[in-house]
Short mmCIF file of C-alpha atoms in Angstrom, two decimals:
data_model
loop_
_atom_site.label_atom_id
_atom_site.label_comp_id
_atom_site.label_asym_id
_atom_site.label_seq_id
_atom_site.Cartn_x
_atom_site.Cartn_y
_atom_site.Cartn_z
CA UNK X 92 0.08 -0.03 -0.01
CA UNK X 93 2.85 2.36 0.65
CA UNK X 94 4.17 2.13 -2.74
CA UNK X 95 0.81 2.88 -4.25
CA UNK X 96 0.71 6.03 -2.26
CA UNK X 97 4.24 6.90 -3.16
CA UNK X 98 3.38 6.34 -6.81
CA UNK X 99 0.32 8.60 -6.66
CA UNK X 100 2.44 11.33 -5.21
CA UNK X 101 4.98 11.06 -7.71
CA UNK X 102 2.43 11.23 -10.41
CA UNK X 103 0.82 14.33 -8.85
CA UNK X 104 4.28 16.05 -8.73
CA UNK X 105 4.96 14.94 -12.47
CA UNK X 106 1.57 16.04 -13.80
CA UNK X 107 1.75 19.35 -12.08
CA UNK X 108 -1.84 19.88 -12.93
CA UNK X 109 -4.05 22.41 -11.30
CA UNK X 110 -7.16 21.06 -9.63
CA UNK X 111 -5.85 17.40 -9.66
CA UNK X 112 -4.74 17.12 -6.03
CA UNK X 113 -7.94 15.37 -4.89
CA UNK X 114 -7.88 12.99 -7.71
CA UNK X 115 -4.42 11.70 -6.82
CA UNK X 116 -5.39 11.56 -3.12
CA UNK X 117 -8.44 9.29 -4.06
CA UNK X 118 -6.33 7.16 -6.47
CA UNK X 119 -3.40 6.50 -4.13
CA UNK X 120 -5.90 5.44 -1.21
CA UNK X 121 -7.94 3.42 -3.81
CA UNK X 122 -5.02 1.49 -5.16
CA UNK X 123 -3.43 0.74 -1.69
CA UNK X 124 -6.76 -0.34 -0.38
CA UNK X 125 -7.17 -2.65 -3.25
CA UNK X 126 -4.35 -4.62 -1.81
CA UNK X 127 -6.47 -5.64 1.30
CA UNK X 128 -6.70 -4.65 4.93
CA UNK X 129 -2.90 -3.90 5.30
CA UNK X 130 -3.03 -1.71 2.22
CA UNK X 131 -5.90 0.22 3.59
CA UNK X 132 -4.33 0.64 6.95
CA UNK X 133 -1.05 1.92 5.29
CA UNK X 134 -3.09 4.37 3.33
CA UNK X 135 -5.00 5.65 6.23
CA UNK X 136 -1.81 6.08 8.29
CA UNK X 137 0.12 7.93 5.50
CA UNK X 138 -2.82 10.10 4.60
CA UNK X 139 -3.53 11.09 8.25
CA UNK X 140 0.19 11.87 8.85
CA UNK X 141 0.34 13.81 5.45
CA UNK X 142 -2.72 15.89 6.35
CA UNK X 143 -1.53 16.58 10.09
CA UNK X 144 1.74 17.81 8.64
CA UNK X 145 -0.05 19.84 6.00
CA UNK X 146 -2.35 21.46 8.54
CA UNK X 147 0.32 22.28 11.19
CA UNK X 148 3.20 23.23 8.94
CA UNK X 149 2.31 24.28 5.46
CA UNK X 150 -0.32 26.90 6.19
CA UNK X 151 -3.01 25.35 4.24
CA UNK X 152 -6.42 25.78 5.77
CA UNK X 153 -8.86 23.34 7.58
CA UNK X 154 -11.07 23.31 4.47
CA UNK X 155 -8.32 21.87 2.25
CA UNK X 156 -7.44 19.36 4.83
CA UNK X 157 -11.01 18.21 5.10
CA UNK X 158 -11.58 17.88 1.30
CA UNK X 159 -8.28 16.00 1.01
CA UNK X 160 -9.42 13.58 3.76
CA UNK X 161 -12.69 13.27 2.09
CA UNK X 162 -11.06 12.22 -1.21
CA UNK X 163 -8.79 9.98 0.82
CA UNK X 164 -11.79 8.12 2.47
CA UNK X 165 -13.54 7.86 -0.82
CA UNK X 166 -10.66 6.06 -2.45
CA UNK X 167 -10.06 3.87 0.59
CA UNK X 168 -13.69 2.77 0.55
CA UNK X 169 -13.55 1.70 -3.03
CA UNK X 170 -14.94 4.74 -4.60
CA UNK X 171 -13.91 5.59 -8.24
CA UNK X 172 -10.97 8.06 -8.07
CA UNK X 173 -12.28 9.51 -11.30
CA UNK X 174 -14.93 11.25 -9.31
CA UNK X 175 -12.19 13.80 -8.45
CA UNK X 176 -10.46 13.71 -11.99
CA UNK X 177 -10.24 17.33 -13.35
CA UNK X 178 -11.10 17.90 -17.12
CA UNK X 179 -7.95 17.82 -19.24
CA UNK X 180 -5.67 15.74 -17.01
CA UNK X 181 -3.39 13.66 -19.40
CA UNK X 182 -4.77 9.98 -19.74
CA UNK X 183 -1.47 8.73 -18.63
CA UNK X 184 -2.59 9.44 -14.99
#
């Protein structure tokens, strides 16, 4: 699961596409959770740690953290990450 999260993060950085953040959150959590309970656990731990750091250190607001966590939970629960896919994001992602 941790590798799925890392791959989604790397893809997000590579794509550098405005509005795609939530899609990559959902996709990383979805891919990790598809590996079973251990993958879902890893996704939750990594997502929670990242959001705590982001809210404490990066200066992003509580609303952004809430929206990220919503996308994380959606993906972990088996929801289609494409719900968050922005128009125009290259198909390789």
